[in-house]
Every structure is written in C-alpha cells, then in structure tokens.
Coordinates of C-alpha atoms in Angstrom, one line a residue:
M1126 CA 50.8 28.7 17.6
A1127 CA 48.1 26.3 18.5
L1128 CA 47.0 26.6 22.2
P1129 CA 45.1 24.0 24.2
T1130 CA 41.4 24.5 24.9
F1131 CA 40.7 26.6 27.9
N1132 CA 37.7 28.3 29.6
T1133 CA 37.5 31.4 27.6
K1134 CA 34.9 32.9 29.8
S1135 CA 37.4 33.2 32.5
P1136 CA 38.6 36.9 33.0
T1137 CA 42.1 35.5 33.6
I1138 CA 42.2 33.5 30.3
K1139 CA 40.7 36.4 28.4
R1140 CA 43.4 38.7 29.7
I1141 CA 46.1 36.2 29.0
L1142 CA 44.9 35.5 25.4
K1143 CA 44.6 39.2 24.8
E1144 CA 48.1 40.0 25.8
A1145 CA 49.5 37.1 23.8
T1146 CA 47.6 38.3 20.7
E1147 CA 48.8 41.9 21.4
L1148 CA 52.5 40.8 21.7
S1149 CA 52.3 38.9 18.5
S1150 CA 50.5 41.4 16.3
H1151 CA 52.6 44.3 17.7
P1152 CA 56.2 42.7 18.1
D1153 CA 59.0 44.5 19.5
P1154 CA 62.6 44.1 18.2
T1155 CA 64.1 44.4 21.5
L1156 CA 61.9 41.6 23.3
H1157 CA 59.6 38.7 22.7
A1158 CA 57.3 36.8 24.9
A1159 CA 54.7 34.2 24.5
P1160 CA 53.0 31.4 26.6
L1161 CA 53.8 27.8 26.1
E1162 CA 51.7 25.6 24.0
S1163 CA 50.8 23.3 27.0
N1164 CA 50.4 26.0 29.7
L1165 CA 49.0 29.5 29.3
F1166 CA 50.3 30.4 32.7
E1167 CA 53.9 29.8 31.9
W1168 CA 55.5 32.1 29.4
H1169 CA 59.1 32.4 28.0
F1170 CA 60.6 35.7 27.2
T1171 CA 63.8 36.8 25.2
L1172 CA 65.1 40.3 26.2
Q1173 CA 67.7 42.4 24.7
G1174 CA 70.0 44.0 27.2
P1175 CA 69.5 47.7 27.9
P1176 CA 71.6 50.1 25.8
S1177 CA 74.7 51.8 27.1
T1178 CA 75.4 49.1 29.7
P1179 CA 77.5 45.9 30.0
Y1180 CA 74.4 43.9 28.8
S1181 CA 73.7 46.0 25.7
E1182 CA 75.2 43.3 23.3
G1183 CA 73.4 40.5 25.1
A1184 CA 70.1 38.7 24.6
Y1185 CA 68.6 37.0 27.6
H1186 CA 66.0 34.3 28.0
G1187 CA 63.7 33.6 31.0
R1188 CA 60.4 32.2 32.4
I1189 CA 57.3 34.2 33.6
I1190 CA 54.8 32.3 35.9
L1191 CA 51.4 33.9 36.0
P1192 CA 49.2 33.4 39.1
P1193 CA 45.7 31.9 38.8
T1194 CA 44.2 35.2 39.6
Y1195 CA 46.3 37.3 37.1
P1196 CA 46.1 40.2 36.5
L1197 CA 45.0 40.9 40.1
R1198 CA 48.2 39.3 41.3
P1199 CA 51.6 40.0 39.6
P1200 CA 53.7 37.6 37.8
S1201 CA 57.0 36.2 38.9
F1202 CA 60.2 36.2 36.8
R1203 CA 63.3 34.0 36.5
F1204 CA 66.3 34.3 34.2
L1205 CA 67.6 31.2 32.4
T1206 CA 70.5 32.9 30.6
P1207 CA 73.5 33.8 32.7
S1208 CA 73.9 37.5 32.9
G1209 CA 76.0 38.4 35.9
R1210 CA 73.2 40.6 37.0
F1211 CA 70.6 37.9 38.1
E1212 CA 70.9 34.5 39.5
V1213 CA 69.9 31.7 37.1
N1214 CA 66.6 30.1 37.6
R1215 CA 65.9 32.1 40.9
E1216 CA 62.8 34.2 41.4
I1217 CA 63.7 38.0 41.2
C1218 CA 62.6 40.3 44.1
L1219 CA 61.3 43.4 42.1
S1220 CA 58.4 45.7 42.6
I1221 CA 56.8 44.0 39.5
S1222 CA 57.1 40.6 40.8
G1223 CA 55.1 38.4 43.4
H1224 CA 57.5 39.5 46.1
H1225 CA 55.9 43.0 46.4
E1226 CA 52.4 42.6 45.3
E1227 CA 51.3 45.9 46.9
T1228 CA 53.0 47.8 44.0
W1229 CA 51.5 45.8 41.3
Q1230 CA 48.6 47.4 39.2
P1231 CA 46.2 45.1 37.2
A1232 CA 46.4 47.7 34.4
W1233 CA 50.0 46.8 33.6
G1234 CA 50.8 43.8 31.4
I1235 CA 53.6 41.6 30.5
R1236 CA 55.2 44.0 28.0
T1237 CA 55.3 46.7 30.6
A1238 CA 56.8 44.3 33.1
L1239 CA 59.5 43.3 30.7
W1240 CA 60.4 46.8 30.0
A1241 CA 60.7 47.5 33.7
L1242 CA 62.7 44.3 34.2
R1243 CA 65.2 45.4 31.6
A1244 CA 65.4 48.9 33.2
F1245 CA 66.3 47.2 36.5
M1246 CA 69.2 45.5 34.9
E1247 CA 71.0 48.8 34.8
G1248 CA 71.2 49.1 38.6
D1249 CA 73.2 47.2 41.2
A1250 CA 71.9 44.2 43.2
K1251 CA 72.1 45.9 46.5
G1252 CA 71.2 42.8 48.5
Q1253 CA 68.2 42.2 46.3
V1254 CA 66.7 38.6 46.2
G1255 CA 68.1 37.0 43.0
G1256 CA 70.7 39.7 42.3
M1257 CA 74.3 39.3 41.7
E1258 CA 77.4 41.5 42.0
M1259 CA 80.1 40.9 39.2
P1260 CA 82.8 42.9 37.4
E1261 CA 81.7 44.7 34.3
K1262 CA 84.3 42.7 32.2
E1263 CA 82.5 39.3 33.2
R1264 CA 79.2 40.8 32.5
R1265 CA 80.3 41.8 29.0
R1266 CA 81.7 38.4 28.3
L1267 CA 78.3 36.8 29.4
A1268 CA 76.4 39.2 27.2
G1269 CA 78.5 38.0 24.1
E1270 CA 77.8 34.4 24.9
S1271 CA 74.1 35.0 25.7
K1272 CA 73.2 35.3 22.0
T1273 CA 74.0 31.7 21.3
W1274 CA 72.3 30.4 24.4
K1275 CA 69.4 28.0 23.4
C1276 CA 66.2 27.2 25.1
Q1277 CA 65.0 23.6 24.5
G1278 CA 61.4 24.5 25.4
C1279 CA 61.3 27.0 22.5
G1280 CA 62.3 24.6 19.8
G1281 CA 66.1 24.8 20.5
R1282 CA 66.4 28.3 19.0
S1283 CA 69.1 30.7 20.3
N1284 CA 68.2 33.9 21.7
K1285 CA 69.5 35.8 18.8
D1286 CA 67.2 33.8 16.4
I1287 CA 64.2 34.3 18.5
L1288 CA 64.5 38.1 18.6
K1289 CA 65.3 38.0 14.8
E1290 CA 62.3 35.8 13.9
E1291 CA 59.8 37.1 16.4
G1292 CA 60.9 40.6 17.3
G1293 CA 59.9 42.2 14.0
E1294 CA 61.7 45.1 12.2
A1295 CA 63.7 47.7 14.1
G1296 CA 61.7 50.9 14.5
E1297 CA 58.4 49.1 14.3
G1298 CA 57.5 50.0 17.8
S1299 CA 57.0 53.5 19.3
A1300 CA 59.5 55.0 21.5
N1301 CA 56.6 56.3 23.8
E1302 CA 55.6 52.8 24.5
H1303 CA 58.9 52.0 26.2
V1304 CA 58.1 54.4 29.1
V1305 CA 58.2 52.7 32.3
P1306 CA 55.7 53.8 35.0
E1307 CA 57.1 55.5 37.9
E1308 CA 55.7 52.9 40.4
L1309 CA 57.9 50.2 38.7
K1310 CA 61.3 52.0 39.4
F1311 CA 61.3 51.2 43.2
G1312 CA 62.3 47.5 43.0
F1313 CA 65.4 47.1 45.2
R1314 CA 64.7 45.9 48.8
D1315 CA 66.4 48.9 50.5
Q1316 CA 64.8 51.5 48.2
M1317 CA 61.3 49.9 48.8
A1318 CA 62.0 50.1 52.5
A1319 CA 63.0 53.6 52.3
A1320 CA 59.9 54.4 50.4
E1321 CA 57.7 52.5 52.9
G1322 CA 59.6 54.4 55.7
K1323 CA 58.7 57.8 54.0
D1324 CA 55.1 56.7 53.6
M1325 CA 54.9 55.8 57.4
A1326 CA 56.5 59.1 58.4
K1327 CA 53.9 60.8 56.3
D1328 CA 51.2 58.8 57.8
K1329 CA 52.5 59.5 61.3
G1330 CA 52.8 63.2 60.5
M1331 CA 49.1 63.1 59.4
R1332 CA 48.1 61.4 62.6
V1333 CA 49.9 63.9 64.7
V1334 CA 48.1 66.6 62.9
T1335 CA 44.8 64.9 63.3
T1336 CA 45.1 64.0 67.0
P1337 CA 45.2 67.5 68.4
A1338 CA 42.0 68.2 66.2
P1339 CA 39.8 65.9 68.0
D1340 CA 41.0 67.4 71.4
P1341 CA 39.8 71.0 70.8
S1342 CA 36.7 69.7 69.0
P1343 CA 35.3 68.3 72.2
A1344 CA 35.9 71.4 74.2
S1345 CA 34.5 73.4 71.4
A1346 CA 31.6 71.0 71.2
S1347 CA 31.1 71.5 75.0
A1348 CA 31.5 75.2 74.7
A1349 CA 29.2 75.4 71.9
S1350 CA 26.6 73.0 73.3
P1351 CA 25.1 75.6 75.7
S1352 CA 24.6 78.1 72.9
P1353 CA 22.6 75.9 70.5
P1354 CA 20.0 75.0 73.3
T1355 CA 19.6 78.7 74.3
L1356 CA 19.4 79.8 70.6
S1357 CA 17.1 77.1 68.9
P1358 CA 14.8 75.7 71.6
P1359 CA 13.9 79.0 73.1
E1360 CA 12.3 80.0 69.8
A1361 CA 10.2 77.0 69.9
I1362 CA 9.7 76.5 73.6
H1363 CA 9.3 79.9 75.1
P1364 CA 6.2 80.9 73.2
T1365 CA 4.5 77.6 74.0
R1366 CA 5.6 76.6 77.6
T1367 CA 7.1 79.6 79.6
V1368 CA 4.7 82.3 78.4
P1369 CA 1.5 80.3 78.9
V1370 CA 2.6 79.0 82.3
A1371 CA 3.3 82.5 83.6
S1372 CA 0.2 83.9 82.4
A1373 CA -1.7 81.0 83.9
S1374 CA 0.0 81.6 87.2
H1375 CA -0.5 85.3 87.3
V1376 CA -3.8 85.7 85.5
P1377 CA -6.2 83.6 87.6
P1378 CA -6.1 85.9 90.7
P1379 CA -7.1 88.9 88.7
L1380 CA -9.8 87.1 86.8
P1381 CA -12.0 86.4 89.7
T1382 CA -11.6 90.0 91.0
A1383 CA -12.4 91.3 87.6
T1384 CA -15.6 89.3 87.5
Q1385 CA -16.5 90.3 91.1
Q1386 CA -16.0 93.9 90.1
T1387 CA -17.9 93.7 87.0
Q1388 CA -20.7 92.1 88.8
S1389 CA -20.8 94.7 91.6
D1390 CA -20.2 97.5 89.2
G1391 CA -22.7 96.2 86.6
V1392 CA -25.8 96.0 88.8
P1393 CA -26.9 99.5 90.0
A1394 CA -27.8 100.2 93.6
W1395 CA -31.4 101.3 92.7
V1396 CA -32.1 97.8 91.5
D1397 CA -31.4 96.4 94.8
K1398 CA -33.6 99.0 96.6
A1399 CA -36.5 98.4 94.1
I1400 CA -36.3 94.6 94.7
T1401 CA -36.4 95.2 98.5
G1402 CA -39.2 97.7 98.0
L1403 CA -41.2 95.3 95.9
V1404 CA -40.6 92.5 98.5
A1405 CA -41.8 94.9 101.3
A1406 CA -44.8 95.9 99.3
L1407 CA -45.9 92.3 98.6
A1408 CA -45.4 91.5 102.3
V1409 CA -47.8 94.5 103.2
M1410 CA -50.4 93.4 100.7
I1411 CA -50.2 89.9 102.0
I1412 CA -50.7 91.0 105.5
K1413 CA -53.7 93.4 104.6
K1414 CA -55.4 90.5 102.9
I1415 CA -55.0 88.3 106.0
L1416 CA -56.2 90.9 108.3
L1417 CA -59.3 91.6 106.2

C-alpha cells in the first residue's frame, strides 16, 4: 500500500508507521486495521465479533481517528457496521478512547485497543455514550448481515473478504497476544465513576491518616526542641563561654591577694632592717663629714 510522504522524523509518524508495519507483517485472523492511503491519522478496522456472544458470527467495520499527539493521547473509535451494541458512526465512550484520556497509556497500540474494544462488546451499554440496548435475537440477525457489509473507502470489499484477505491464516497469532490489560476493562461510565470514587475514598483515607501525623509532630518537635539545645550546644558552649566567665569573675580577686602575699612573704624582714641600717649608717657618715 503506497502512503503519501510525511515527516518521518516526527515521533508520532514513526509510531504510526511502526504500528502499520507490525499489523501487516503479523496479521490476526480475527481483526485487520490499516491507515488510509490519503491520511495516516485515519484508520479503518474490521473486527470479528467476540466468541460465545450474539456477535460471534459477525464481522464489524469502523474508523479510528488518531490525535496529532498520538500515542500520548488515545485514539477515538466509531463503528460503521450496525451491530445492535454500538450506535453507528458515533464516538464510543470507553477507557481506551478520547473520552477518558487519563486511563490511556502510550505503551498500548491500535491492536491492543481493538482487542479491548471487542471485549467491551460482550457487556451491556449501561448508559454508555454510543452504546445501545437491543434484544439478543436482533443482534444475531445483524451479526449475520454484517459479513456482507461493504466499505467504499476500502475498495468496496465486504467485511468477510477483508478478514479473509488481510487477516492471515487461523492460528497464526499467539493466544497470549490477545490478553487485554486490566486497565482497559473499566470502560463503562458507571464503572469508571465507581472506580474513581474508590480512588477518591482511598485518597481521603490517606489524608485522614496523614492529618493527625502533623499535629503530634509539632508537639513532639516543641517537646524535643528544648532537649537538642541542652544536649548539643552545652558540649560546644559550656567549655568556651560559661567556664571562662566564671573563672574570670572569681579568679581576679584571689590573684592580687596571691601576688601581695607572695611579695610580702617573698622579702624577708632582715632585708628591710639591713636597708634601714645602711640608710642610717650613710646618714651618720654624711653628718660626720660635714662636722669635720
């Protein structure tokens, strides 16, 4: 299939081309999907109905619209073949579609999305956007007619012919490849609301648990605050500030007394007497010289 020229350096274009190549090189007998020759962002798919359901004998055709930022944002899906399960040509509200982007993961691809879409056909609409309620008999009738439904955009081929020509031989794919991730099973509006409610309840529960934690923490911090200053600072402050200040305040008085005592005790009494005697002798000698 010849594709128009695109910017192959774009991550989105690279991803789309990679998925198109993978789907064509590893065909699935139960589904086929490929981009249009004129637009890589619009795909057409043909999907065999899920087994053991009113749709098991049917083959359904639809469109996939990829956003410009694919795979960061999910694709959207529309069925073109009447099935009695989904409205024709109306966007489907599923966890894999653009209506609920928070559940989409870029690691998933178009093949995985189509597996999940087929799995969702087994359930009921339950108020789902794009869903329909119809008796089982009517759904089986539409399933029988769906095989001959033709898409003009796909060369006018019927759904049965597309699966036969493009789907490969039965048993070519591995059964493990058809496992749908758990996150893709919550697609109905009420189910997703219930799941969100549970998540919010869990979040609230966590908040209730965490709110009392900060209350005792300030108390404990305030109670523990006096202990750190008494333990850590004393080791560094007491030896430098308190001890020298106390010694400086009490030591100066004894120092002069000690010096005075050492001075008085260090000079003997006879030295003073000798000095006075010498002074007296000198005075006598001076007087004698004057008189003589």
